[in-house]
Amino acid sequence: MRIVCPHCGERPVDEFVPYGAAGLKRPDASASTSDWLDYVYLRDNKAGMHGELFYHVGGCRAWLIVTRDTRTHAIAEVVAARDQRDAAR
Amino acid sequence: MRYSVFSLLAQALNGQKGWKPAWRDASPKDEYDVVIVGGGGHGLATAHYLAKEHGITNVAVLEKSTIGSGNVGRNTTIIRSNYLLPGNTPFYEWSLKLWEGLEQDINYNAMVSQRGVLNLYHSDAQRDAFARRGNAMRLNGVDAELLDRAAVRKLVPYLDYDNARFPVHGGLLQRRGGTVRHDAVAWGYARAADQRGVDICQNCEVTNIRVENGRVIGVDTTKGFVRAKKIGLAAAGNSSRVAAMAGLRLPIESHVLQAFVSEGVKPLIDTVVTFGAGHFYINQSDKGGLVFGGDLDGYNSYAQRGALPHVEHLLEEGMALMPMLGRLRVLRSWGGIMDMSMDGSPIIGTTPIDGLYLNAGWCYGGFKATPASGWCFAHTIARGEPHVLNAPYRLNRFDTGHLIDEKGAGATPNLH
Amino acid sequence: MNAPANIMRAAALSQPRRFAEGGLIDRSRPVSFRFDGKSYGGFEGDTLASALMANGVKLVGRSFKYHRPRGILSAGPEEPNALVEMRSGARREPNTRATQVELYDGLISASQNRWPSLTFDLRAVNSVASPLLNAGFYYKTFMWPASFWEKVYEPLIRRAAGLGRASGIEDPDIYERVSLHCDVLVIGSGPAGLMAALTAGRAGARVVLAEQDFRLGGRLLDERFEIDDADGLHWLRSIETELESLPDVQILRRTTVFGGFDQRNYGAVERVADHVPVPDEYMPRQRLWRITAKQTVLASGSIERPLVFGDNDRPGIMLAGAVRTYLNRFSVCAGERVLIFATNDDAARTIDDLAASGVNIAAVIDPRPQSSAAMINAAKRAGTKLLADAVIVRALGGRSGVRGAEIKGPDGEQVIDCDLIAMSGGWNPSLHLTSHLGHKPVWNEQIAAFVPDKLPDGMRVAGAAQGSFTLAGALADGAAAGVAAAEICGFDGVSPELPRIAPEPLALTPLWRVHGAKGKAFIDFQNDVTDKDVELAGREGFRAAELMKRYTTLGMATDQGKTANVTGLAVMAEITGSDIGKIGTTTFRPPFTPVAIGAFAGHSRGKYFRPTRLTPMHDWAAEQGAVFVEAGAWLRAQYFPNRNDDWLTAAIREVKAVRERVGVCDVSTLGKIDVQGPDAGILLDRLYCNTMSTLPVGKVRYGLMLRDDGLIMDDGTAARLADDRWLVTTTTANATKVMQHMDYCAQVLWPELDVQFVAVTEQWAQVSVAGPRSRDVLRKLVDASTGISNEVFPYMAAADVTVCGGVKARLFRISFSGELAYELAVPARYGDALIRRVMHEGAAEGIAPYGTEALSIMRIEKGHAAGGELIGQTTARDLGLAKMMSSKKDYVGRVLVQRPAFLEQDRPSLVGFRPVDRNQRLSAGAHFLEVSAKPVIENDLGHMTSVAAWSTLGHSVGLGLLAGGADRIGSIVIAHDPVRRRDIPVEVCHPVFYDPKGEKLRA
Amino acid sequence: MPQRIGRADGPAGVTVHERGDLSLGLITARRGMRTTCIDSLRASYDLDAPMTARIVHGRTLSLAWAGPETWLAIGSARPDIETELKAVVGQAASIVDMSDQRVVMRISGPMTRTVLAKGVTIDLHPRVFKPGDTAITPLAHITTQLWQVDDTPTFDLVSPHATARDMFHWLTVSAAEFGLDVGRTQL
Ligand SMILES: Cc1cc2nc3c(=O)[nH]c(=O)nc-3n(C[C@H](O)[C@H](O)[C@H](O)COP(=O)(O)OP(=O)(O)OC[C@H]3O[C@@H](n4cnc5c(N)ncnc54)[C@H](O)[C@@H]3O)c2cc1C
Ligand SMILES: NC(=O)c1ccc[n+]([C@@H]2O[C@H](COP(=O)([O-])OP(=O)(O)OC[C@H]3O[C@@H](n4cnc5c(N)ncnc54)[C@H](O)[C@@H]3O)[C@@H](O)[C@H]2O)c1
Ligand SMILES: Cc1cc2nc3c(=O)[nH]c(=O)nc-3n(C[C@H](O)[C@H](O)[C@H](O)COP(=O)(O)O)c2cc1C
Ligand SMILES: [Zn+2]
């Protein structure tokens, strides 16, 4: 598998550290334990398009959100996590 | 037909004409007492023990493809009970005991081979961690030996002892560990369950789980609706997808693990050996192929294949451990999809939905668990509550913090 | 290899089955080689198979299960039979296909899987027992009596494993891995591949043409084609010349593309030096190419199918296409009287070629009720008889090969003498690489074969690989694919004018097996799978393709069933009355042909398996005779022995030096992260469970980082160097993990924070100077005019300073040893000078260097948690650090650490231990039991996490996690360590053994 | 006198020397201060800090892109690059002295690309990677930043101090078949 880092270009997957589902919302300090349990432990684990975090440890050190079909490994989009948060603001 | 010296000779003389299908290719009936989703090792073993131990024979195993096409048919076949934590050791030891009597139980030779499992250590800290584990095993009545470098060298002389980046200091050996012929496990349990009346329905994919008033009533399949009093999920790498049909989210991610087999060579590696400074492990199949594997690719996947860089990483480790492997060739590589749970340990138990039972989260260690998993899951389904052996594997252990995290890797499934 | 040269040369000359002329071998370069100890001769341009054949060697191996005698079946990578052991000693290499071995002078090879010899193999008795040894026999048997399995059966089965023998010794050759990027990757250099490479190359694309053979050309080398009315080889030569002249076309000969991976990634292996006895100095034996291609043209050709009839595995029964290859390319023929058995018109070519070479054709057997005109004419031209509606029911002969065949035809049965059978059951596109990403091929009734359907991103298929079985078709396909691929890459492709080719007859009626065959009719030669095995699998319900494969092992041998799979599936379809298209193929997996493990590893071997990190003081320590230990990627000085000291003697001396005087230790490996920005304090507060933002400038604080699940991730210190600048340290082991975690927090969780950080571990060489006299040593180094008295620079102070007259440095008053201690950091380039200077200035104080063993003893004496306690399974509370967890702020791990399990009273917590008998040594990993408790898991109270074999107290001490922890202080438990056969009564004590009030470090 | 490693005959395929006497500093723009940071760098060094993976050279300093809003400053040795850069960018960026964190190797010669392809996986073909281009990528398991200096071709390889020996070993085995000339080096 190869991932196109928005900063570095296309690189082999072993330059990245995969880190599971992207887009989980960290509960705020006042949230209940059960919200925290959901956040830390429960996953949709979808078969299909799925946003996943990858850390470009061998390159620019950016955390990326890679949108990829977990059945075919086809990658639809890669954005830097930081940029995505900025855009959402 | 029972396999015996007599039936074998008779068939040999008869040109093998009299054999019958090892199991009936059943179509699902309208209703069952228990429906098991998933015809892998665990599902089939569950059906066998439901029938044999609990007398529940109105059971169907629904398999979306063919028997054994999942992880039971693609794993590296290692069995062992060299676990550390209290939730694990007794369970896996029970599994090992069941392996030891398996061929007589199911009248099928799955070639259980207790050739020993050797985990190498490469530092004092690792030695001490292995001692902790070995001692826990001994407290559980399990065999464990801590070997020093000289003893390891005697047992497996072909490792790199002279020029290794991470020298071998010794190993933890479980002599009763070993390998089992993977496919035969699926076939043997299928045949045994079938003979007790269980319906094994292949090419029958479960597409929906029907729940009414908090209780299951049956499953929709590609072969129609099947009513069921109880439903057991044993869908290995696909647990999240199947559980989602009943509205459950699980503490699980699906990941691909690659495995490899080399060209067949004359006997060379007599034990199962695992590299402690990486994730490589190897054994030799009875056909002569060296079977080896390592770590996950690491990303979420439902495709049964991995990436080339991971192959390179793994084989670097292989060469670091055994420089003699250089000229042997990889014959085939493949992948399997595993439920990686959030603490690296399985889940067997009840769910918030009445009549729905869950067997999942086996990570890459569930093959060795097959007999005990089936045995405990059958108990859980039959009695509606877990056996003491699988009580620690309950789904809500994350809520209470009773994690069973052998590696201490935390809620990062791809690190287990 | 010590036969006299003249004998060798003579052997090279007498090659009885070689024609006097013709072929693509270089007769001016004779070479000699050995097979099973005997010398033979061949020519450059031969393969081992063609040379053996030239020498009349027919029997080359034994089959896996029945040990049947086997010869050469094919001329390519599909070969199931002719597997040999190559070379000797450490270079011995089993299971090499003789058909792909390029002959070289001095080659040594041997047959395998026979005992005691190839011609007389005692294990051939398996054949006699064969009624028992059919598919799945293992599973039904060996169960009685139960105990015999381990003792008798299993060892027997295991001994029979495998074909060839591994060397068992380290591979002396080197391998390398190379990355390669291109616009168009062309796989295969037959007519289709050549055209594709040429058109794409002419268009200006970066082209890589990979060919597994040592010669380009594919079937052009094997057939007597006419292209534009001239010998096809002329055309080949001109194309080859042009390709070589194009600067952006890279031709890789001897290179097999073995796998296709996601995102247009391919793996290929080049056999750089397998055609020479030993690789040249500096040259790898093989090279692994990691190819990334924008577009790929798969032009891998096709593989011929054998026919399934009785005893079809006898030496001398060959694929017809291979017979032509040997004839045309290598100028040899394995027989003098050839019987042709073919289901398709391709046989016409076989007839013509054999006749042209003057080989006698015994007969042509065509199972089709009505033979085609092409065949009839060819037979006529050759003057041989053609039997239509006929089949071979059994091949006759012995060990030395086929001697005839029993034919059944409309006129009944007859025996025809022959010494070679050329068979053809049609062709299967070599479509493996289209399928590696999970795309299934589909059945094409017209050519009775599977053809590619959906393709991987960026791939197109040309020529025989997609079922275009004519030369004209291959050329046209190749040209079109080359143009299309180049265009997608942004180049203007021009279709060349296609050369003129005579029409080729192709008609085929498949015959999957001969009904009424006598004897064993093999489908998978290497794994000895017969049509009867497939029948049995069908009978027992193993009908699905994958089940059949696994039950019979058909297609699972080293050839991966290249000649067997489709036939096996077709026979199953026939038996079960189903449609082969519906049964489908089994899954194709990389590698296409087996690849040496060494090639995947490349240079990353031995000491260079992973990079070694060395500190700036490494050379100095080595000079002092330090013994080093791996600490993650680092090497650290473990201890500094005097002469032959053992580690403990050395460590004790080092500890004493620190405790009594002063010692110096290289601590450069600690992870260091420079954190800056206005929000640095906020980030640190969220990362650590204790509060950092309140720390004044010029101070250091110990900190604990948790994971989201509340367990400890790492510990370390944070020093505030300026209002907006911090230096964070991590443990050596967790440096990378912590950096990743911090990046995660800063980019994913709280991107709004204005904070920047970078790892500076290697920027700084750092020493710990520890011991009551450390200040005296430091004073001589630090330039500060204010001095470093306890008042000016107290415990937990930090400052930027200069040393030795102006060298920039950082000084921290922190102590892991429990003594008055400093950590001093200088830029790495000064590290070596610094340690020498420290030693020099410290001489008067009796300074001694100390290593990780002494360090570890001292931290255990002080009860500091480290690797043995930070195991990802402990909470701050477990380690007695509950107070560090702030209740006033949010931080990672805050909520879930409150879960009930973590608050249970009997959860093991950290305490100290000492042996009741002070002479005994503790051992880490021991479990704790009550004194008289039975050693069973129910009585397990925890475990010893770290021990010091000796301590300043004069005896061994340890730390451990004990149920009830602090409440048991003063009591005695057993440290139970059965794997080391040690049971020791130990006294539970406070985990801080040394200077519990911490007076020394504040002195 | 350069030392020859590997093939002894003919001209060396690759030459290498360590670029000592350099100062390196990492500049990371603070939040929302990218433009200010770039402006101040321009004002002082007459350089446009690149926003893509490029390196630009000024009279006394070069600036290599080193990640989002991050640049590696390289110049001849100076007493204190951290203070110097901090004075330039003020509150617009965080500055860290990296002079000792990394070593810089300059490799050159006709076989350079072939040799590099044995270590890095990125595409260095002249159509794709040109003088002034830079990349951060692992080389034989060692995270490295490289950039192309000229068309010879010449490349600079910047890699961690602690693994310098293994990096050099990698080069010697990878370039041996072409002959490697080692210039003044303390590796
Ligand atoms: C490469 C690899 C190596 C491994 N090595 C080892 C090892 O050495 N030792 C060890 O102990 N473990 C090992 N494992 C793990 C082990 O194989 C698994 O944990 C175990 O096999 C899982 O249980 P199972 O046999 O029931 O799974 P499976 O065989 O995967 O059974 C699950 C079945 O459910 C079916 N299914 C899924 N969804 C549906 C649906 N909707 N409807 C109907 N059916 C469905 C699937 O088709 C599948 O057949 C390895 C795994 C892999 C991939
Ligand atoms: N008479 C028949 O029935 C019949 C049937 C099929 C093909 N053919 C003939 O075969 C030819 C087809 O031409 P083509 O170019 O399609 O195929 P080809 O067989 O001529 O060439 C294929 C080439 O690909 C190479 N190759 C295959 N897999 C490879 C891999 N993984 N890596 C590297 N190299 C690999 C092979 O070594 C071979 O050189 C035509 O000449 C046609 O007449 C004839
Ligand atoms: C223990 C073990 C041994 C295997 N040995 C072989 C072998 O000798 N030859 C072979 O072709 N495949 C072998 N395989 C791999 C299977 O062919 C197959 O790849 C694997 O079961 C996964 O299935 P799939 O590739 O069809 O997805 C082996 C698999 C396992 C688990
Ligand atoms: Zn990047």
Short mmCIF file of C-alpha atoms in Angstrom, two decimals, chain C residues 767-976:
data_model
loop_
_atom_site.label_atom_id
_atom_site.label_comp_id
_atom_site.label_asym_id
_atom_site.label_seq_id
_atom_site.Cartn_x
_atom_site.Cartn_y
_atom_site.Cartn_z
CA VAL C 767 26.36 12.82 31.59
CA SER C 768 25.18 12.20 35.07
CA VAL C 769 27.78 13.15 37.64
CA ALA C 770 26.66 11.63 40.90
CA GLY C 771 27.99 11.17 44.38
CA PRO C 772 28.83 13.22 47.45
CA ARG C 773 31.77 14.79 45.66
CA SER C 774 29.99 15.54 42.42
CA ARG C 775 29.75 19.24 43.17
CA ASP C 776 33.48 19.40 43.55
CA VAL C 777 33.92 17.96 40.11
CA LEU C 778 31.24 20.12 38.54
CA ARG C 779 32.67 23.23 40.04
CA LYS C 780 35.79 22.73 38.00
CA LEU C 781 33.78 22.52 34.81
CA VAL C 782 30.97 25.02 35.06
CA ASP C 783 31.94 28.57 34.17
CA ALA C 784 29.19 30.28 36.22
CA SER C 785 30.59 33.09 38.29
CA THR C 786 27.84 32.55 40.84
CA GLY C 787 29.01 29.01 41.42
CA ILE C 788 26.75 26.04 41.91
CA SER C 789 26.35 25.93 45.63
CA ASN C 790 23.27 24.31 47.09
CA GLU C 791 21.76 27.73 47.61
CA VAL C 792 22.37 28.99 44.10
CA PHE C 793 21.63 25.72 42.38
CA PRO C 794 19.46 23.57 44.62
CA TYR C 795 17.91 20.17 44.05
CA MET C 796 15.69 20.23 40.96
CA ALA C 797 17.28 23.35 39.53
CA ALA C 798 17.96 23.70 35.83
CA ALA C 799 19.95 26.26 33.90
CA ASP C 800 21.65 27.11 30.66
CA VAL C 801 25.31 27.43 31.50
CA THR C 802 28.66 27.26 29.80
CA VAL C 803 31.42 24.86 30.69
CA CYS C 804 35.13 24.60 30.17
CA GLY C 805 35.41 28.20 29.20
CA GLY C 806 32.47 28.91 26.98
CA VAL C 807 30.97 25.70 25.69
CA LYS C 808 27.22 26.01 25.69
CA ALA C 809 25.71 23.56 28.16
CA ARG C 810 22.69 22.70 30.25
CA LEU C 811 22.86 21.75 33.85
CA PHE C 812 20.16 19.94 35.80
CA ARG C 813 20.23 19.04 39.43
CA ILE C 814 18.40 15.76 39.21
CA SER C 815 19.25 12.43 40.67
CA PHE C 816 18.32 8.92 39.71
CA SER C 817 20.95 7.44 42.00
CA GLY C 818 19.76 9.18 45.14
CA GLU C 819 23.04 10.97 45.63
CA LEU C 820 23.86 14.57 45.20
CA ALA C 821 23.91 14.56 41.43
CA TYR C 822 23.87 16.65 38.30
CA GLU C 823 23.12 16.00 34.72
CA LEU C 824 25.22 18.04 32.39
CA ALA C 825 24.51 18.28 28.68
CA VAL C 826 26.71 19.71 25.96
CA PRO C 827 26.26 19.73 22.18
CA ALA C 828 27.06 16.26 20.90
CA ARG C 829 30.32 17.27 19.22
CA TYR C 830 31.76 18.06 22.65
CA GLY C 831 30.52 14.87 24.25
CA ASP C 832 33.73 12.97 23.89
CA ALA C 833 35.80 15.87 25.14
CA LEU C 834 33.42 16.41 28.02
CA ILE C 835 33.61 12.91 29.41
CA ARG C 836 37.38 12.94 29.18
CA ARG C 837 37.43 16.27 30.95
CA VAL C 838 35.06 15.06 33.64
CA MET C 839 37.27 12.04 34.23
CA HIS C 840 40.30 14.24 34.34
CA GLU C 841 38.86 16.80 36.73
CA GLY C 842 37.28 14.07 38.80
CA ALA C 843 40.46 12.07 39.21
CA ALA C 844 41.32 13.89 42.40
CA GLU C 845 37.92 13.02 43.81
CA GLY C 846 38.29 9.38 42.87
CA ILE C 847 35.78 9.48 40.08
CA ALA C 848 34.76 6.29 38.30
CA PRO C 849 32.61 5.71 35.24
CA TYR C 850 29.50 3.65 35.81
CA GLY C 851 27.21 1.77 33.49
CA THR C 852 23.62 0.68 33.33
CA GLU C 853 24.05 -2.13 35.85
CA ALA C 854 25.19 0.23 38.57
CA LEU C 855 22.55 2.71 37.50
CA SER C 856 19.93 0.04 37.87
CA ILE C 857 21.12 -1.07 41.31
CA MET C 858 20.99 2.49 42.56
CA ARG C 859 17.56 3.27 41.18
CA ILE C 860 16.18 0.10 42.73
CA GLU C 861 17.70 1.07 46.06
CA LYS C 862 15.87 4.33 45.71
CA GLY C 863 12.61 2.66 44.78
CA HIS C 864 12.33 4.50 41.45
CA ALA C 865 10.00 2.88 38.98
CA ALA C 866 11.54 1.98 35.63
CA GLY C 867 11.25 -0.61 32.87
CA GLY C 868 10.22 -3.47 35.16
CA GLU C 869 7.40 -1.43 36.64
CA LEU C 870 6.35 0.63 33.63
CA ILE C 871 4.92 -2.33 31.79
CA GLY C 872 1.70 -0.87 30.51
CA GLN C 873 -0.23 -2.77 33.18
CA THR C 874 0.31 -0.45 36.14
CA THR C 875 -1.38 2.70 37.36
CA ALA C 876 0.16 5.58 39.25
CA ARG C 877 -1.61 4.30 42.31
CA ASP C 878 -0.05 0.86 41.89
CA LEU C 879 3.35 2.48 42.02
CA GLY C 880 2.57 4.62 45.03
CA LEU C 881 2.33 7.74 42.90
CA ALA C 882 -1.41 8.37 43.24
CA LYS C 883 -0.73 11.80 44.65
CA MET C 884 0.77 12.92 41.39
CA MET C 885 -2.57 12.71 39.65
CA SER C 886 -3.99 16.18 39.75
CA SER C 887 -7.67 16.60 40.46
CA LYS C 888 -7.71 20.15 39.21
CA LYS C 889 -7.28 19.78 35.49
CA ASP C 890 -7.97 17.68 32.45
CA TYR C 891 -5.26 15.32 31.31
CA VAL C 892 -4.96 12.18 29.26
CA GLY C 893 -6.14 9.21 31.29
CA ARG C 894 -7.93 11.15 34.00
CA VAL C 895 -11.33 9.55 33.75
CA LEU C 896 -10.71 5.91 33.02
CA VAL C 897 -8.10 5.50 35.73
CA GLN C 898 -11.02 5.76 38.13
CA ARG C 899 -12.53 2.47 37.00
CA PRO C 900 -13.32 0.05 39.84
CA ALA C 901 -10.66 -2.51 38.89
CA PHE C 902 -7.94 0.06 39.36
CA LEU C 903 -9.16 0.98 42.80
CA GLU C 904 -9.47 -2.53 44.20
CA GLN C 905 -7.82 -2.94 47.54
CA ASP C 906 -5.98 -6.16 46.75
CA ARG C 907 -4.56 -4.85 43.52
CA PRO C 908 -0.80 -5.44 43.67
CA SER C 909 1.15 -2.34 44.53
CA LEU C 910 4.78 -1.45 44.74
CA VAL C 911 6.84 -2.46 47.74
CA GLY C 912 10.43 -3.45 48.41
CA PHE C 913 11.84 -6.84 49.21
CA ARG C 914 14.92 -8.23 50.83
CA PRO C 915 15.90 -11.85 51.31
CA VAL C 916 15.38 -13.15 54.79
CA ASP C 917 18.66 -14.98 54.42
CA ARG C 918 20.73 -12.00 53.38
CA ASN C 919 23.07 -14.18 51.40
CA GLN C 920 20.42 -15.20 48.95
CA ARG C 921 19.92 -13.37 45.73
CA LEU C 922 16.49 -12.24 44.57
CA SER C 923 15.25 -12.84 41.07
CA ALA C 924 12.90 -10.73 39.00
CA GLY C 925 9.90 -12.53 37.67
CA ALA C 926 9.41 -14.55 40.85
CA HIS C 927 5.83 -14.67 42.10
CA PHE C 928 4.83 -14.08 45.69
CA LEU C 929 3.10 -16.64 47.90
CA GLU C 930 2.22 -16.74 51.56
CA VAL C 931 4.83 -18.67 53.46
CA SER C 932 2.98 -21.94 53.72
CA ALA C 933 0.71 -21.55 50.74
CA LYS C 934 0.57 -24.16 48.03
CA PRO C 935 2.14 -23.02 44.76
CA VAL C 936 -1.09 -22.67 42.83
CA ILE C 937 -2.42 -19.69 40.98
CA GLU C 938 -5.16 -19.00 43.51
CA ASN C 939 -2.42 -18.11 45.99
CA ASP C 940 -0.53 -15.81 43.66
CA LEU C 941 0.11 -12.43 45.30
CA GLY C 942 2.03 -10.64 42.60
CA HIS C 943 5.53 -10.63 41.23
CA MET C 944 9.02 -9.26 41.65
CA THR C 945 9.49 -6.54 39.06
CA SER C 946 13.15 -5.58 39.45
CA VAL C 947 16.03 -6.79 41.51
CA ALA C 948 19.49 -5.69 42.39
CA ALA C 949 21.78 -8.63 42.95
CA TRP C 950 23.62 -6.57 45.52
CA SER C 951 22.96 -3.27 47.18
CA THR C 952 24.66 -0.73 49.36
CA LEU C 953 22.97 -2.49 52.25
CA GLY C 954 25.22 -5.40 51.49
CA HIS C 955 22.56 -7.76 50.16
CA SER C 956 20.21 -8.24 47.29
CA VAL C 957 17.10 -6.05 47.17
CA GLY C 958 14.11 -5.97 44.93
CA LEU C 959 10.96 -4.14 43.98
CA GLY C 960 7.73 -5.88 43.31
CA LEU C 961 4.00 -5.59 42.94
CA LEU C 962 2.33 -7.28 45.87
CA ALA C 963 -1.34 -7.69 46.69
CA GLY C 964 -2.00 -5.73 49.81
CA GLY C 965 1.24 -3.89 49.20
CA ALA C 966 2.09 -1.44 51.93
CA ASP C 967 -0.09 -3.26 54.47
CA ARG C 968 2.25 -6.19 54.37
CA ILE C 969 5.41 -4.30 55.11
CA GLY C 970 7.34 -6.23 57.70
CA SER C 971 5.79 -9.56 56.83
CA ILE C 972 7.47 -12.44 55.09
CA VAL C 973 6.40 -13.98 51.82
CA ILE C 974 7.94 -16.53 49.50
CA ALA C 975 9.46 -15.40 46.22
CA HIS C 976 8.53 -18.39 44.15
#
